[in-house]
PDB file of C-alpha atoms and ligand atoms in Angstrom:
ATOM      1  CA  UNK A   1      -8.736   1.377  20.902  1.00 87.00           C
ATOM      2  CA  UNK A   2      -8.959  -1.638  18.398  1.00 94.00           C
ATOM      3  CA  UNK A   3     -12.153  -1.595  16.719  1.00 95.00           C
ATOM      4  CA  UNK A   4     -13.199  -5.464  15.598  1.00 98.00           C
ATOM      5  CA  UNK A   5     -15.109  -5.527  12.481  1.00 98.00           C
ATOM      6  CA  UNK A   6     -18.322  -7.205  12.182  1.00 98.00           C
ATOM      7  CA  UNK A   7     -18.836  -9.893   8.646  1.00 97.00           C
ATOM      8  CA  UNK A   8     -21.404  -6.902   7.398  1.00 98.00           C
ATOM      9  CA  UNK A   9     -18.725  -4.101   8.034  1.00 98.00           C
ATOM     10  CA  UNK A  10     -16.045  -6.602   6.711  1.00 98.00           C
ATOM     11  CA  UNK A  11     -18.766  -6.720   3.429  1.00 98.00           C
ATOM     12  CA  UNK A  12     -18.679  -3.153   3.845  1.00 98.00           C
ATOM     13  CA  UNK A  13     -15.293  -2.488   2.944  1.00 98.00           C
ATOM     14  CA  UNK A  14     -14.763  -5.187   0.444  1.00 98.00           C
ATOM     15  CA  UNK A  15     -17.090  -3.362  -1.658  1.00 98.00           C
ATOM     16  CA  UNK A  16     -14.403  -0.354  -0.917  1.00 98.00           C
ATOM     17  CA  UNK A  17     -11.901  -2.743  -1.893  1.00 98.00           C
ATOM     18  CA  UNK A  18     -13.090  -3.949  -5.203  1.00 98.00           C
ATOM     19  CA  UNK A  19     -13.085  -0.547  -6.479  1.00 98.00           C
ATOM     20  CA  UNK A  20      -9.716  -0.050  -5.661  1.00 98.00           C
ATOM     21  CA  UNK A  21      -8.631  -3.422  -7.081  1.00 98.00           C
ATOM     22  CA  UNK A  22     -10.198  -2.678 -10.067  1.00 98.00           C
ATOM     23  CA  UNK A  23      -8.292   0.976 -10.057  1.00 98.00           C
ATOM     24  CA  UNK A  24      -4.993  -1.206  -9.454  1.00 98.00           C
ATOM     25  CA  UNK A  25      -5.804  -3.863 -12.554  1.00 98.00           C
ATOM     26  CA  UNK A  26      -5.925  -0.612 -15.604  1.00 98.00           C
ATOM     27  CA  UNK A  27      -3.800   2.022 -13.726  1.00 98.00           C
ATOM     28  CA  UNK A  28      -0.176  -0.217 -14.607  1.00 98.00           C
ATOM     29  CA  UNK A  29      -1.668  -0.114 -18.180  1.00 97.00           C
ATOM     30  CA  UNK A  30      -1.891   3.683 -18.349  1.00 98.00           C
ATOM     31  CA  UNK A  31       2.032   3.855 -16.540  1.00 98.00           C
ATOM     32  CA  UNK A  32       4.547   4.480 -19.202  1.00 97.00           C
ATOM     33  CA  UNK A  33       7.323   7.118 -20.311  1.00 98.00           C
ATOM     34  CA  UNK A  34       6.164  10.738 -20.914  1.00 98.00           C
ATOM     35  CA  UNK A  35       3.193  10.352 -18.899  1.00 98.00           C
ATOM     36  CA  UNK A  36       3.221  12.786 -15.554  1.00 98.00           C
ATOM     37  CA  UNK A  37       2.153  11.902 -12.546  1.00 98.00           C
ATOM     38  CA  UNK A  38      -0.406  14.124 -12.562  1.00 98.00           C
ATOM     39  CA  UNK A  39      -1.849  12.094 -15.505  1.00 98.00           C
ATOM     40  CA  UNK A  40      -1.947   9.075 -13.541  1.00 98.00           C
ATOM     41  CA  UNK A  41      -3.343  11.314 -10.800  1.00 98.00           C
ATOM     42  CA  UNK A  42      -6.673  13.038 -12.600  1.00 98.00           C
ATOM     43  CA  UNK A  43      -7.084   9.172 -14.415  1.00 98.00           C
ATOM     44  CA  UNK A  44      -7.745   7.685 -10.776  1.00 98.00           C
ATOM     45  CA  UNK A  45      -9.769  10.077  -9.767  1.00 98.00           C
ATOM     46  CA  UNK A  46     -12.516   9.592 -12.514  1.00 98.00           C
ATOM     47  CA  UNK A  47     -12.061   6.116 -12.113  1.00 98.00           C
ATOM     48  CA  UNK A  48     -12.744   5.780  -8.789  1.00 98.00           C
ATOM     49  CA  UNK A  49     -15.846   8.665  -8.596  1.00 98.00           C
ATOM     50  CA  UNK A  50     -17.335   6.530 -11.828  1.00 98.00           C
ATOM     51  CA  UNK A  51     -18.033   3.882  -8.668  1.00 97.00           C
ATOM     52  CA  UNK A  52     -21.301   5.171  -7.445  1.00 95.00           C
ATOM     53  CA  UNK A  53     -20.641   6.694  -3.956  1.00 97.00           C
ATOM     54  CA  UNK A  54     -17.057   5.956  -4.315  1.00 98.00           C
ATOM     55  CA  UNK A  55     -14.519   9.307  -2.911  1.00 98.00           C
ATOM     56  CA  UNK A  56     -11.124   9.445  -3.130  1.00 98.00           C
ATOM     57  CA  UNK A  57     -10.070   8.806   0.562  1.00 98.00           C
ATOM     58  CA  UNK A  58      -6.478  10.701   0.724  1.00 96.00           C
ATOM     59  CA  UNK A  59      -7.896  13.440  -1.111  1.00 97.00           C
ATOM     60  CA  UNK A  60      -8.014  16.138   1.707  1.00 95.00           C
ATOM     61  CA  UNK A  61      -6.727  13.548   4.507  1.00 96.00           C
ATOM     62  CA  UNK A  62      -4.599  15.495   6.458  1.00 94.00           C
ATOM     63  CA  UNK A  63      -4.246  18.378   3.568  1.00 95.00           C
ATOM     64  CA  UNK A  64      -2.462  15.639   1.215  1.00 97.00           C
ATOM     65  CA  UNK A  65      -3.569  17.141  -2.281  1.00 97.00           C
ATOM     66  CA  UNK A  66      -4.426  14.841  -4.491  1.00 98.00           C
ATOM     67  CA  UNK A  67      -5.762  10.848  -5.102  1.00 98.00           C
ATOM     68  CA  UNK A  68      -3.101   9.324  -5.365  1.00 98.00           C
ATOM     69  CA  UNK A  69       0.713   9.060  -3.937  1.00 98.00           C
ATOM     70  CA  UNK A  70       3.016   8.873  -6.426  1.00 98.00           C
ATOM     71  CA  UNK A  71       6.760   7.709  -5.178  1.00 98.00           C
ATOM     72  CA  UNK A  72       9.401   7.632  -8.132  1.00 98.00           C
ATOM     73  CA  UNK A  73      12.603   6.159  -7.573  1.00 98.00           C
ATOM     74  CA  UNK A  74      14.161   6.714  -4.250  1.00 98.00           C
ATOM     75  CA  UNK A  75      10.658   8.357  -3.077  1.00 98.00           C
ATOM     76  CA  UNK A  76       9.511   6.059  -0.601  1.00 97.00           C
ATOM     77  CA  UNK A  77       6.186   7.243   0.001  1.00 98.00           C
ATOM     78  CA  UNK A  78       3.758  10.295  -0.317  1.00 97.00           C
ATOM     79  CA  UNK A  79       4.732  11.541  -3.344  1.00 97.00           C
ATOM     80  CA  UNK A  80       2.825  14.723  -4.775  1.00 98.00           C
ATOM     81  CA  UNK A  81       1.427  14.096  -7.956  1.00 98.00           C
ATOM     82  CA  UNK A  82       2.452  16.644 -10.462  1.00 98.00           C
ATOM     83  CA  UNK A  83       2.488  18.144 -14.346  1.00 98.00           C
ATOM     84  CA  UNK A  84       6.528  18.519 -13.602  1.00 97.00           C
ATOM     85  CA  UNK A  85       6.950  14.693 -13.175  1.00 98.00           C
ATOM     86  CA  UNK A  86       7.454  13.128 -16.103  1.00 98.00           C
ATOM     87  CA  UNK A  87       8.235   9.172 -15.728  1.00 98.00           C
ATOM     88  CA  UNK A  88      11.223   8.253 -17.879  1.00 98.00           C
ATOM     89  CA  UNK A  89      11.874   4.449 -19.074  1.00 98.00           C
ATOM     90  CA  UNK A  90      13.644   2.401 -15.823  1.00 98.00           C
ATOM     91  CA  UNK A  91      11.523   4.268 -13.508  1.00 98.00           C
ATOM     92  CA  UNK A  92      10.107   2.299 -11.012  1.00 98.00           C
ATOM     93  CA  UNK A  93       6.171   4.125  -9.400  1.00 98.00           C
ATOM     94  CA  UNK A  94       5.057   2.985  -6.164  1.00 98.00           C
ATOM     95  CA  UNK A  95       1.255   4.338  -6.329  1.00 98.00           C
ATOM     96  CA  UNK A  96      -0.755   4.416  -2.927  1.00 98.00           C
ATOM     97  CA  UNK A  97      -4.456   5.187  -2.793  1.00 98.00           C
ATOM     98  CA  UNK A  98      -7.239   5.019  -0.680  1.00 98.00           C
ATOM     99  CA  UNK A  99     -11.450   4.824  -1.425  1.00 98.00           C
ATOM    100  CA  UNK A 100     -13.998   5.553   0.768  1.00 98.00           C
ATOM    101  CA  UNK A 101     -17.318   4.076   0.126  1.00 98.00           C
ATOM    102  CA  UNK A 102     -20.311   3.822   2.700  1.00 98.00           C
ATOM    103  CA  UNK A 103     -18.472   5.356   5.396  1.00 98.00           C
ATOM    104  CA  UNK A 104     -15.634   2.544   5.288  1.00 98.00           C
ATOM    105  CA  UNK A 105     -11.940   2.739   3.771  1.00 98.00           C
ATOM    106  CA  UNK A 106      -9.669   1.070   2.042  1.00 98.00           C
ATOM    107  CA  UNK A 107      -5.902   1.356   1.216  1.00 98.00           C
ATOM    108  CA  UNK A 108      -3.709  -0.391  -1.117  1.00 98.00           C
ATOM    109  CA  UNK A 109      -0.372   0.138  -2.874  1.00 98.00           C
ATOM    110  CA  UNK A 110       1.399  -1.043  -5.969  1.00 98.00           C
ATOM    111  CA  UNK A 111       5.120  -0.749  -7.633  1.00 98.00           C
ATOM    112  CA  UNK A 112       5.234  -0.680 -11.349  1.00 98.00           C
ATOM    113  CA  UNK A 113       8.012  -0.614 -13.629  1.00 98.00           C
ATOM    114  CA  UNK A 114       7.905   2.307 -16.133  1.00 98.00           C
ATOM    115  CA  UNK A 115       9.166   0.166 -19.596  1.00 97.00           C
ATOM    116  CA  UNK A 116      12.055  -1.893 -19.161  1.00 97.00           C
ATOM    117  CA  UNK A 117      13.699  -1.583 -15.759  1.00 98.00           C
ATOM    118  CA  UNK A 118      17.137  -3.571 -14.250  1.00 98.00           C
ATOM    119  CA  UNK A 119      17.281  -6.468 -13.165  1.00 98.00           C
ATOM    120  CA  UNK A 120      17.896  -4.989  -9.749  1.00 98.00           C
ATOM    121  CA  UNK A 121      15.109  -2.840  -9.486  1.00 98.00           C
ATOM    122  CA  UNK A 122      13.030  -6.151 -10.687  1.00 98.00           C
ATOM    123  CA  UNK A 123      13.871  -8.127  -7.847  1.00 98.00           C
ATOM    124  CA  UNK A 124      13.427  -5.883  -5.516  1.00 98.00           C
ATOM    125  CA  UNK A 125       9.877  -5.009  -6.800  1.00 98.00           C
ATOM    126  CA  UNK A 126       9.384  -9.431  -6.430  1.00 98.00           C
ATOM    127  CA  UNK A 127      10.714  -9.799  -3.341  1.00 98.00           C
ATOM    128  CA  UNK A 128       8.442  -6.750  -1.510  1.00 98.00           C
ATOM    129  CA  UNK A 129       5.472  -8.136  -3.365  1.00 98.00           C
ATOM    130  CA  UNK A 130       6.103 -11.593  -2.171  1.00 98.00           C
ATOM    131  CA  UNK A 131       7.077 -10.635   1.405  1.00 98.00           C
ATOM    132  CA  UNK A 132       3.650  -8.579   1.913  1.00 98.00           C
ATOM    133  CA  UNK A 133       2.177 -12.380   0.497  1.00 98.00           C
ATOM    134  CA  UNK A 134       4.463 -13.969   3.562  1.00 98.00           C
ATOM    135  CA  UNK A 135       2.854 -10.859   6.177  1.00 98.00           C
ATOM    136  CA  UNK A 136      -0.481 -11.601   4.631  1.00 98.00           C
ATOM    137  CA  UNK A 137      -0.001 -15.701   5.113  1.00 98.00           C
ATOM    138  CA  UNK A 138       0.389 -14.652   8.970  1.00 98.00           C
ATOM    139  CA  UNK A 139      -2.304 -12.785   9.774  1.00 98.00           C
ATOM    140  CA  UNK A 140      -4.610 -15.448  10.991  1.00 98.00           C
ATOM    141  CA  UNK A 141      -6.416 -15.557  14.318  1.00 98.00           C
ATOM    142  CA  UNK A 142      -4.521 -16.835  17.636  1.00 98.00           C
ATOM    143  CA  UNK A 143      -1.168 -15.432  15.719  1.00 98.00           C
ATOM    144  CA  UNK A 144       0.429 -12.207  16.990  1.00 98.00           C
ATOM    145  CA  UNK A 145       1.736  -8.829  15.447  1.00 98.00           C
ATOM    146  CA  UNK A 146       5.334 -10.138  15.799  1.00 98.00           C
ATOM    147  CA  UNK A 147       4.732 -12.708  13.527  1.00 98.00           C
ATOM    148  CA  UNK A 148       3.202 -10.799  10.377  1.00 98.00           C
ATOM    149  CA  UNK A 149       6.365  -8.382  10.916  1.00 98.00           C
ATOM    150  CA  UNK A 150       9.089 -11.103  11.177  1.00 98.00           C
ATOM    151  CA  UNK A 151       7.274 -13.201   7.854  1.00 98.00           C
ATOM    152  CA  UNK A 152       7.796  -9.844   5.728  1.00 98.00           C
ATOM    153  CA  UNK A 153      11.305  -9.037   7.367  1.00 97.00           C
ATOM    154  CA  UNK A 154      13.054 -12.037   6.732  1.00 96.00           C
ATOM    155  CA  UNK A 155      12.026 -11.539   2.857  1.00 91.00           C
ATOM    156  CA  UNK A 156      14.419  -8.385   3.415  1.00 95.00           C
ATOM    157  CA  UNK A 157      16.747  -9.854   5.126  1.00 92.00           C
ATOM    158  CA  UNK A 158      17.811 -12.859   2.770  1.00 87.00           C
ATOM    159  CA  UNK A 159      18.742  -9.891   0.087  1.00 95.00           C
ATOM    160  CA  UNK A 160      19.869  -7.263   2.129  1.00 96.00           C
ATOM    161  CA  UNK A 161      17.517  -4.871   1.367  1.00 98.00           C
ATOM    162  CA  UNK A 162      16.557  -1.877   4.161  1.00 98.00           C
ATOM    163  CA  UNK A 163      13.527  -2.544   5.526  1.00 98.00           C
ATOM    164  CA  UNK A 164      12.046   0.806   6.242  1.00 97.00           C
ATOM    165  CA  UNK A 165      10.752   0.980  10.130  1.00 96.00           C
ATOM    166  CA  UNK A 166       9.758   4.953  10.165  1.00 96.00           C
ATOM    167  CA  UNK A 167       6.854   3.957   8.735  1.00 97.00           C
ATOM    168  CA  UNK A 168       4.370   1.071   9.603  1.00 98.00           C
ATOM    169  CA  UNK A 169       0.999  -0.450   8.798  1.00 98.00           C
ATOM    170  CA  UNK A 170      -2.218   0.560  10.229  1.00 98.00           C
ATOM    171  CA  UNK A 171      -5.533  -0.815  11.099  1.00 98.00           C
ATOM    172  CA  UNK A 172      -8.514   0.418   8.755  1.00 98.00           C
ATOM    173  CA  UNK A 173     -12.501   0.872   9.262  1.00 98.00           C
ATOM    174  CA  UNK A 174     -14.885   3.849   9.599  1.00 98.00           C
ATOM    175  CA  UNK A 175     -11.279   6.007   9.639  1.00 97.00           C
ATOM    176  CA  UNK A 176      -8.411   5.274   7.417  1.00 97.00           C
ATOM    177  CA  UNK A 177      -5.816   5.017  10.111  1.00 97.00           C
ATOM    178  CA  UNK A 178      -6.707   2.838  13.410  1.00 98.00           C
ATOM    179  CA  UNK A 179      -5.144   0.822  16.232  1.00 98.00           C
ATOM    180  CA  UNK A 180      -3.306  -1.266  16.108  1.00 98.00           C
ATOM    181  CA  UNK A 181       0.319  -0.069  14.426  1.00 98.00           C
ATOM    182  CA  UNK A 182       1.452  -2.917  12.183  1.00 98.00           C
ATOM    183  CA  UNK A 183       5.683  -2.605  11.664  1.00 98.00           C
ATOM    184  CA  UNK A 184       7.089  -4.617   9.157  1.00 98.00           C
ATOM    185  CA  UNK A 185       9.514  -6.557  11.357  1.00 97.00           C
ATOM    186  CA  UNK A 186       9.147  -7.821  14.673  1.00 97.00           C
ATOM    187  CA  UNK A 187       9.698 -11.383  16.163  1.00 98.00           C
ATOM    188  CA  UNK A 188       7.328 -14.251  16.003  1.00 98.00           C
ATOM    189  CA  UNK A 189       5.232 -14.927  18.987  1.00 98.00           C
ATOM    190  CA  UNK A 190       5.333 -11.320  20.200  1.00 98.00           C
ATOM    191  CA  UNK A 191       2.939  -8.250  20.272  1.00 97.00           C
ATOM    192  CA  UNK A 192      -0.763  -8.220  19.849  1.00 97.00           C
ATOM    193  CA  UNK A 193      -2.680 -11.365  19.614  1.00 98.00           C
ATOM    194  CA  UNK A 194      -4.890 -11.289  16.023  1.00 98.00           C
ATOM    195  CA  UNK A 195      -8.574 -12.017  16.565  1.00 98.00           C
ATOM    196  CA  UNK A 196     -11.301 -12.539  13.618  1.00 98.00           C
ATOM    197  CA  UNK A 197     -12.332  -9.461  12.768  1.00 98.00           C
ATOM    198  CA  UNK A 198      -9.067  -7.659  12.594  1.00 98.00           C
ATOM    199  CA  UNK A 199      -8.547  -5.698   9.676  1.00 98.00           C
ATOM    200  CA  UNK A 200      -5.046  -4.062   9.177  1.00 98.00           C
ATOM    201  CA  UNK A 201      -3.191  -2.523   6.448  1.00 98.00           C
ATOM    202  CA  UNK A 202      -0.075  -4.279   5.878  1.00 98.00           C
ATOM    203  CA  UNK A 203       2.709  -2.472   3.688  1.00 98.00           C
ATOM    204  CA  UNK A 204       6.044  -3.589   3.466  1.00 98.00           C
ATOM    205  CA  UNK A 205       7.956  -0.993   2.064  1.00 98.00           C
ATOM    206  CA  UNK A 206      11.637  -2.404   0.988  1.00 98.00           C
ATOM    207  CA  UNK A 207      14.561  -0.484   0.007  1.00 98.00           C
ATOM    208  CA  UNK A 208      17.873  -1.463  -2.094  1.00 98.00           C
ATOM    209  CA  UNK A 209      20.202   0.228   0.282  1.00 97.00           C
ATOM    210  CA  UNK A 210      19.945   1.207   3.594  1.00 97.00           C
ATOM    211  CA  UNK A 211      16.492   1.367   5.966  1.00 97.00           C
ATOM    212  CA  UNK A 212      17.015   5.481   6.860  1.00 97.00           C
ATOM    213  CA  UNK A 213      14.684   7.792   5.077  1.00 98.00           C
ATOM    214  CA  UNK A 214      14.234  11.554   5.600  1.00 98.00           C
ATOM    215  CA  UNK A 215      11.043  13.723   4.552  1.00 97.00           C
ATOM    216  CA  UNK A 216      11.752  16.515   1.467  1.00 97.00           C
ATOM    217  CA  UNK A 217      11.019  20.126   2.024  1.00 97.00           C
ATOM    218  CA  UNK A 218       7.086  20.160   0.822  1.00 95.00           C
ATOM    219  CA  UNK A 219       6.621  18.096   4.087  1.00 95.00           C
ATOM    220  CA  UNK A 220       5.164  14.995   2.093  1.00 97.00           C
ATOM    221  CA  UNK A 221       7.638  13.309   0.367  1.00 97.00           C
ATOM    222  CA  UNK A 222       9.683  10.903   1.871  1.00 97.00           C
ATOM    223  CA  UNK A 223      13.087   9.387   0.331  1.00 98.00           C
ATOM    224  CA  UNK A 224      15.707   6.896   1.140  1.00 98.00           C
ATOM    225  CA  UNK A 225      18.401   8.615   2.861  1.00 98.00           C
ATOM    226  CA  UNK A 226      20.965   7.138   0.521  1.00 98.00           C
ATOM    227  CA  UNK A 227      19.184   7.978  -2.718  1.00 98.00           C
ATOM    228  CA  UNK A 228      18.345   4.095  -3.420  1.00 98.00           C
ATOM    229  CA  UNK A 229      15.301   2.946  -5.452  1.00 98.00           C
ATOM    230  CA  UNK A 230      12.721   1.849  -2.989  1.00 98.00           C
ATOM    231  CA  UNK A 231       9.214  -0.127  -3.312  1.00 98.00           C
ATOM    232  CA  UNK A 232       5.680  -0.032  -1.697  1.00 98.00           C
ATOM    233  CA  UNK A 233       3.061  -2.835  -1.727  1.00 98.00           C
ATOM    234  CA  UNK A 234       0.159  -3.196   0.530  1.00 98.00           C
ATOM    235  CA  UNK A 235      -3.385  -4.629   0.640  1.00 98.00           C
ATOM    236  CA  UNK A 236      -6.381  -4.311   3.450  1.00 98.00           C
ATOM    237  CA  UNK A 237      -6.681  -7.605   5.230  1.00 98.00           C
ATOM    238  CA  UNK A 238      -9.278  -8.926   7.068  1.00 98.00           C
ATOM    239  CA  UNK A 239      -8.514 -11.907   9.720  1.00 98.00           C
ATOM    240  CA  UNK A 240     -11.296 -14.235   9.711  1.00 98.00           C
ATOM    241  CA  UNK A 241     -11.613 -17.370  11.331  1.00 97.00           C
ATOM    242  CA  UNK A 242     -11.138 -18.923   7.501  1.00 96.00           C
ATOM    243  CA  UNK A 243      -7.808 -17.272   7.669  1.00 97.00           C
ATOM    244  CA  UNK A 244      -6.817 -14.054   5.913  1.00 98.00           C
ATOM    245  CA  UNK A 245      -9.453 -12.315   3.377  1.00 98.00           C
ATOM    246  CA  UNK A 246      -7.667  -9.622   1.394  1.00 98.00           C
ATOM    247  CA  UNK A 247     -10.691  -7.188   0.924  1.00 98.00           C
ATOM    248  CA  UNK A 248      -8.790  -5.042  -1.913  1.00 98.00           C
ATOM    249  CA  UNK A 249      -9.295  -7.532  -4.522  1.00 97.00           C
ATOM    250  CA  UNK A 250     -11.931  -7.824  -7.104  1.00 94.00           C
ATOM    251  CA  UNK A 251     -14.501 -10.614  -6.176  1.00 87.00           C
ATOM    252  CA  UNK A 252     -14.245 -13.855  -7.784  1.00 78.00           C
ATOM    253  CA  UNK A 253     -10.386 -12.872  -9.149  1.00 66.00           C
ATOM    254  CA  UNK A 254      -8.440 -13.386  -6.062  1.00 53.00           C
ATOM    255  CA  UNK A 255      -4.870 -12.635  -7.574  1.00 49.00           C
ATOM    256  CA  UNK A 256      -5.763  -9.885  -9.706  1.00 42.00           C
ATOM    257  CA  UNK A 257      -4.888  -7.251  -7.217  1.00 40.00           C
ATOM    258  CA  UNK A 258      -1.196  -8.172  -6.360  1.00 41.00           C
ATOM    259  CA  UNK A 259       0.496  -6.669  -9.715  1.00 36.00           C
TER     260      UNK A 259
HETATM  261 MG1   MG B   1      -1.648   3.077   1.535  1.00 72.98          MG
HETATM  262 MG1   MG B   2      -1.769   2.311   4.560  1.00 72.98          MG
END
């Protein structure tokens, strides 16, 4: 069942949002080589329980361990943050997190570069970011699924990257996972028809080589099949009838939360 979102429960998780946002505009600042990803881990959590009623939503969500995921390299997604990995100059991180505050969620995800990184792993970091800005641009009322998919595929598609389809946006409310499933391809003027009061997680998540991924052994951890460096952005979107409202930004700084 899709669950439309009232402007108060839209409110609602904006104020989820900003705290996130706000995570996502110090956490690249603390990213750099020697630092573990448990570092990066334990600093999220105080930020994020310094917000007054603010929880770490993944912590505990289907017995994931810890704040935040932390994807090095060819780890796609749902990465296990830990004192054994230690980010080394060229690295790229693709950190996901979640906050619950006042019984609503949101979810957002970043790449950063650890120092200097190639050229390579630049663009693709720019070219996901941008193509979640394309799905974003799409996701306004009287549009359809198929269209928010096919804006951040053909981003993909004009460098070749793998766009990974295993794994798909979500809608987000009072749980962090909802109807409707949001892929990151489709065609334009297919699927679901978006109504104000939508509110979806949209995540393009791009890879360098090919699309195929397969999970590691501690059940979490997913990785390009072909070992190729891989990035992660996503933001919670509302559709309103003034168009798309990205709820995990911080009020008043509307770029601030695409890094
Ligand atoms: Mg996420
Ligand atoms: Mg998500």
């Amino acid at each position: 069942m899709i669950e439309l979102k009232s402007s108060e429960q839209i409110e609602l998780m904006a104020r989820a949002g900003a705290v996130l946002a706000r995570l996502y505009e110090v956490l690249p600042g603390e990213v750099r080589p020697g630092r573990t990803t448990e570092d990066l881990d334990r600093f999220a959590e105080d930020f994020i329980r310094d917000h007054a009623g603010a929880t770490p939503a993944f912590k505990g969500l289907y017995g994931f361990p810890a704040t935040l995921c932390t994807s090095v390299n060819e780890e796609v997604v749902h990465g296990i943050p830990s004192t054994q990995r230690v980010l080394r100059e060229g690295d790229v991180l693709s950190v996901d997190c979640g906050v619950k505050l006042d019984g609503y969620f949101a979810d957002a995800a970043i790449t950063v570069p650890v120092g200097e990184i190639s050229t390579g792993a630049r663009r693709l970091l720019e070219v996901t970011d941008a193509a979640l800005a394309r799905g974003i641009e799409a996701a306004v009322p009287g549009a359809r699924l198929g269209d928010i998919g096919a804006a951040i595929q053909e981003g993909a598609r004009d460098e070749g990257y793998g766009v990974v389809r295993d794994l798909v946006g979500h809608g987000i409310g009072r749980e962090p996972h909802e109807e409707p499933q949001v892929p990151n391809w489709g065609r334009r003027g297919r699927g679901l028809k978006l109504s104000a009061g939508l509110v979806l997680a949209i995540e393009p998540m791009f890879n360098l080589g090919t699309a195929s991924i397969r999970t590691l052994a501690d059940e979490w951890t997913v990785v390009t099949a072909d070992g190729s460096i891989s990035a992660h952005f996503e933001h919670t979107v509302a559709i309103t009838e003034d168009g798309p409202r990205i709820l995990t930004t911080v009020p008043g700084n509307a770029t601030a939360a695409v890094a």
